[in-house]
mmCIF file with all atom_site columns, C-alpha atoms in Angstrom:
data_model
loop_
_atom_site.group_PDB
_atom_site.id
_atom_site.type_symbol
_atom_site.label_atom_id
_atom_site.label_alt_id
_atom_site.label_comp_id
_atom_site.label_asym_id
_atom_site.label_entity_id
_atom_site.label_seq_id
_atom_site.pdbx_PDB_ins_code
_atom_site.Cartn_x
_atom_site.Cartn_y
_atom_site.Cartn_z
_atom_site.occupancy
_atom_site.B_iso_or_equiv
_atom_site.pdbx_formal_charge
_atom_site.auth_seq_id
_atom_site.auth_comp_id
_atom_site.auth_asym_id
_atom_site.auth_atom_id
_atom_site.pdbx_PDB_model_num
ATOM 1  C CA . MET A 1 1  ? -8.172  -5.911  -7.860  1.00 59.00 ? 31  MET A CA 1
ATOM 2  C CA . GLY A 1 2  ? -6.864  -3.752  -10.691 1.00 85.00 ? 32  GLY A CA 1
ATOM 3  C CA . ILE A 1 3  ? -4.469  -0.386  -9.394  1.00 93.00 ? 33  ILE A CA 1
ATOM 4  C CA . ILE A 1 4  ? -4.653  -1.777  -5.932  1.00 94.00 ? 34  ILE A CA 1
ATOM 5  C CA . LYS A 1 5  ? -3.277  -4.870  -4.525  1.00 94.00 ? 35  LYS A CA 1
ATOM 6  C CA . ARG A 1 6  ? -3.891  -4.835  -0.957  1.00 93.00 ? 36  ARG A CA 1
ATOM 7  C CA . PRO A 1 7  ? -3.970  -3.305  2.053   1.00 93.00 ? 37  PRO A CA 1
ATOM 8  C CA . ALA A 1 8  ? -0.461  -2.747  3.896   1.00 93.00 ? 38  ALA A CA 1
ATOM 9  C CA . LEU A 1 9  ? -1.412  -4.028  7.486   1.00 92.00 ? 39  LEU A CA 1
ATOM 10 C CA . THR A 1 10 ? 1.727   -2.993  9.634   1.00 93.00 ? 40  THR A CA 1
ATOM 11 C CA . GLU A 1 11 ? 1.599   -1.758  13.173  1.00 95.00 ? 41  GLU A CA 1
ATOM 12 C CA . LYS A 1 12 ? 2.051   1.628   11.730  1.00 94.00 ? 42  LYS A CA 1
ATOM 13 C CA . SER A 1 13 ? -0.553  1.782   9.448   1.00 93.00 ? 43  SER A CA 1
ATOM 14 C CA . GLN A 1 14 ? -2.811  0.398   12.080  1.00 92.00 ? 44  GLN A CA 1
ATOM 15 C CA . ALA A 1 15 ? -2.167  3.877   14.237  1.00 94.00 ? 45  ALA A CA 1
ATOM 16 C CA . MET A 1 16 ? -2.676  6.006   11.120  1.00 93.00 ? 46  MET A CA 1
ATOM 17 C CA . GLN A 1 17 ? -6.254  4.055   11.063  1.00 92.00 ? 47  GLN A CA 1
ATOM 18 C CA . GLU A 1 18 ? -7.113  6.234   14.118  1.00 91.00 ? 48  GLU A CA 1
ATOM 19 C CA . LYS A 1 19 ? -6.429  9.269   12.148  1.00 92.00 ? 49  LYS A CA 1
ATOM 20 C CA . GLY A 1 20 ? -8.588  8.563   9.156   1.00 93.00 ? 50  GLY A CA 1
ATOM 21 C CA . LYS A 1 21 ? -5.345  7.654   6.555   1.00 95.00 ? 51  LYS A CA 1
ATOM 22 C CA . TYR A 1 22 ? -5.188  3.970   5.014   1.00 96.00 ? 52  TYR A CA 1
ATOM 23 C CA . VAL A 1 23 ? -2.469  2.641   3.328   1.00 96.00 ? 53  VAL A CA 1
ATOM 24 C CA . PHE A 1 24 ? -2.576  0.394   0.510   1.00 96.00 ? 54  PHE A CA 1
ATOM 25 C CA . VAL A 1 25 ? 0.234   -1.374  -1.985  1.00 96.00 ? 55  VAL A CA 1
ATOM 26 C CA . VAL A 1 26 ? -0.714  -0.249  -5.569  1.00 96.00 ? 56  VAL A CA 1
ATOM 27 C CA . GLU A 1 27 ? 0.545   -0.504  -9.163  1.00 96.00 ? 57  GLU A CA 1
ATOM 28 C CA . LEU A 1 28 ? 3.513   1.243   -9.939  1.00 96.00 ? 58  LEU A CA 1
ATOM 29 C CA . THR A 1 29 ? 2.334   2.775   -12.553 1.00 95.00 ? 59  THR A CA 1
ATOM 30 C CA . ALA A 1 30 ? -0.731  4.008   -10.849 1.00 95.00 ? 60  ALA A CA 1
ATOM 31 C CA . ASN A 1 31 ? -1.145  8.135   -9.911  1.00 95.00 ? 61  ASN A CA 1
ATOM 32 C CA . LYS A 1 32 ? -2.774  9.778   -7.697  1.00 95.00 ? 62  LYS A CA 1
ATOM 33 C CA . ILE A 1 33 ? -6.358  10.297  -9.484  1.00 96.00 ? 63  ILE A CA 1
ATOM 34 C CA . GLU A 1 34 ? -6.748  6.628   -10.429 1.00 95.00 ? 64  GLU A CA 1
ATOM 35 C CA . ILE A 1 35 ? -5.844  5.483   -6.544  1.00 96.00 ? 65  ILE A CA 1
ATOM 36 C CA . ALA A 1 36 ? -8.423  7.957   -5.723  1.00 95.00 ? 66  ALA A CA 1
ATOM 37 C CA . LYS A 1 37 ? -11.141 6.678   -7.501  1.00 95.00 ? 67  LYS A CA 1
ATOM 38 C CA . GLU A 1 38 ? -10.483 2.965   -6.990  1.00 94.00 ? 68  GLU A CA 1
ATOM 39 C CA . VAL A 1 39 ? -10.972 3.266   -3.226  1.00 93.00 ? 69  VAL A CA 1
ATOM 40 C CA . LYS A 1 40 ? -14.060 5.390   -3.842  1.00 93.00 ? 70  LYS A CA 1
ATOM 41 C CA . LYS A 1 41 ? -15.465 2.401   -6.360  1.00 93.00 ? 71  LYS A CA 1
ATOM 42 C CA . MET A 1 42 ? -14.293 -0.178  -3.817  1.00 91.00 ? 72  MET A CA 1
ATOM 43 C CA . TYR A 1 43 ? -15.101 0.749   -0.179  1.00 91.00 ? 73  TYR A CA 1
ATOM 44 C CA . GLY A 1 44 ? -17.831 3.670   -1.048  1.00 91.00 ? 74  GLY A CA 1
ATOM 45 C CA . VAL A 1 45 ? -15.803 6.391   0.651   1.00 93.00 ? 75  VAL A CA 1
ATOM 46 C CA . GLU A 1 46 ? -14.507 9.806   0.176   1.00 94.00 ? 76  GLU A CA 1
ATOM 47 C CA . VAL A 1 47 ? -11.283 10.354  -0.694  1.00 95.00 ? 77  VAL A CA 1
ATOM 48 C CA . LEU A 1 48 ? -9.892  14.194  0.941   1.00 95.00 ? 78  LEU A CA 1
ATOM 49 C CA . ASP A 1 49 ? -6.053  13.063  -0.102  1.00 95.00 ? 79  ASP A CA 1
ATOM 50 C CA . VAL A 1 50 ? -3.847  10.642  -1.828  1.00 97.00 ? 80  VAL A CA 1
ATOM 51 C CA . LYS A 1 51 ? 0.069   10.887  -1.208  1.00 97.00 ? 81  LYS A CA 1
ATOM 52 C CA . THR A 1 52 ? 2.332   7.940   -2.608  1.00 97.00 ? 82  THR A CA 1
ATOM 53 C CA . MET A 1 53 ? 5.670   6.859   -2.279  1.00 97.00 ? 83  MET A CA 1
ATOM 54 C CA . ARG A 1 54 ? 7.965   4.406   -4.203  1.00 96.00 ? 84  ARG A CA 1
ATOM 55 C CA . GLN A 1 55 ? 10.106  1.788   -1.834  1.00 95.00 ? 85  GLN A CA 1
ATOM 56 C CA . ILE A 1 56 ? 12.974  0.881   -4.289  1.00 96.00 ? 86  ILE A CA 1
ATOM 57 C CA . GLY A 1 57 ? 14.013  -2.240  -4.376  1.00 94.00 ? 87  GLY A CA 1
ATOM 58 C CA . LYS A 1 58 ? 17.365  -3.810  -2.023  1.00 95.00 ? 88  LYS A CA 1
ATOM 59 C CA . LYS A 1 59 ? 20.122  -5.732  -3.146  1.00 95.00 ? 89  LYS A CA 1
ATOM 60 C CA . LYS A 1 60 ? 20.642  -8.912  -1.384  1.00 93.00 ? 90  LYS A CA 1
ATOM 61 C CA . SER A 1 61 ? 22.895  -11.957 -1.447  1.00 93.00 ? 91  SER A CA 1
ATOM 62 C CA . LYS A 1 62 ? 22.772  -15.784 0.482   1.00 91.00 ? 92  LYS A CA 1
ATOM 63 C CA . SER A 1 63 ? 25.717  -17.850 0.566   1.00 92.00 ? 93  SER A CA 1
ATOM 64 C CA . THR A 1 64 ? 25.463  -21.772 0.042   1.00 89.00 ? 94  THR A CA 1
ATOM 65 C CA . ARG A 1 65 ? 28.182  -23.819 0.486   1.00 90.00 ? 95  ARG A CA 1
ATOM 66 C CA . THR A 1 66 ? 29.562  -23.215 -2.965  1.00 90.00 ? 96  THR A CA 1
ATOM 67 C CA . LYS A 1 67 ? 28.641  -20.197 -4.601  1.00 91.00 ? 97  LYS A CA 1
ATOM 68 C CA . ILE A 1 68 ? 26.774  -16.278 -3.571  1.00 92.00 ? 98  ILE A CA 1
ATOM 69 C CA . THR A 1 69 ? 23.987  -15.659 -5.169  1.00 92.00 ? 99  THR A CA 1
ATOM 70 C CA . SER A 1 70 ? 22.577  -12.446 -5.173  1.00 93.00 ? 100 SER A CA 1
ATOM 71 C CA . GLY A 1 71 ? 19.388  -10.636 -6.593  1.00 94.00 ? 101 GLY A CA 1
ATOM 72 C CA . ARG A 1 72 ? 17.395  -7.829  -6.034  1.00 94.00 ? 102 ARG A CA 1
ATOM 73 C CA . THR A 1 73 ? 13.888  -7.729  -4.276  1.00 94.00 ? 103 THR A CA 1
ATOM 74 C CA . SER A 1 74 ? 11.065  -5.740  -6.096  1.00 95.00 ? 104 SER A CA 1
ATOM 75 C CA . THR A 1 75 ? 10.290  -2.369  -6.144  1.00 96.00 ? 105 THR A CA 1
ATOM 76 C CA . THR A 1 76 ? 7.006   -1.243  -4.599  1.00 96.00 ? 106 THR A CA 1
ATOM 77 C CA . LYS A 1 77 ? 4.662   1.757   -4.338  1.00 97.00 ? 107 LYS A CA 1
ATOM 78 C CA . LYS A 1 78 ? 2.875   2.612   -1.494  1.00 97.00 ? 108 LYS A CA 1
ATOM 79 C CA . ALA A 1 79 ? -0.737  4.976   -1.345  1.00 97.00 ? 109 ALA A CA 1
ATOM 80 C CA . ILE A 1 80 ? -1.732  6.922   2.064   1.00 97.00 ? 110 ILE A CA 1
ATOM 81 C CA . VAL A 1 81 ? -5.522  7.581   1.139   1.00 96.00 ? 111 VAL A CA 1
ATOM 82 C CA . THR A 1 82 ? -6.902  10.151  3.760   1.00 96.00 ? 112 THR A CA 1
ATOM 83 C CA . VAL A 1 83 ? -10.583 9.409   4.214   1.00 94.00 ? 113 VAL A CA 1
ATOM 84 C CA . GLY A 1 84 ? -13.826 11.751  5.180   1.00 91.00 ? 114 GLY A CA 1
ATOM 85 C CA . SER A 1 85 ? -14.075 12.749  8.756   1.00 89.00 ? 115 SER A CA 1
ATOM 86 C CA . GLY A 1 86 ? -16.908 9.993   10.222  1.00 88.00 ? 116 GLY A CA 1
ATOM 87 C CA . GLU A 1 87 ? -15.810 7.450   7.572   1.00 89.00 ? 117 GLU A CA 1
ATOM 88 C CA . VAL A 1 88 ? -14.325 3.981   8.235   1.00 89.00 ? 118 VAL A CA 1
ATOM 89 C CA . ILE A 1 89 ? -12.862 1.521   6.071   1.00 89.00 ? 119 ILE A CA 1
ATOM 90 C CA . ASP A 1 90 ? -13.355 -2.274  7.326   1.00 85.00 ? 120 ASP A CA 1
ATOM 91 C CA . PHE A 1 91 ? -10.937 -4.303  5.535   1.00 80.00 ? 121 PHE A CA 1
ATOM 92 C CA . TYR A 1 92 ? -11.742 -7.537  7.547   1.00 76.00 ? 122 TYR A CA 1
ATOM 93 C CA . GLN A 1 93 ? -15.578 -7.483  6.747   1.00 72.00 ? 123 GLN A CA 1
ATOM 94 C CA . GLY A 1 94 ? -16.596 -10.633 5.193   1.00 67.00 ? 124 GLY A CA 1
ATOM 95 C CA . ILE A 1 95 ? -13.669 -12.932 6.597   1.00 66.00 ? 125 ILE A CA 1
#
């Protein structure tokens, strides 16, 4: 898929879709201009605004009978894309 990994389909993002805002999980190195071009190319919609956020990975630990293993979840980047009025992105097309 390139820069866009997948759409983030959560309750909060589903509620934002009614307002014309869609949430995507994107590459950490992607910038707003690249994200806007990729969304326009993939879905054929006019992109008005792109907001990005980084979700820093958390420390996790798990204890077993013999030892405690610890690690870290990976850092992700999300993009909230606002599309033009009257335009819709259908994630379930072709299923």
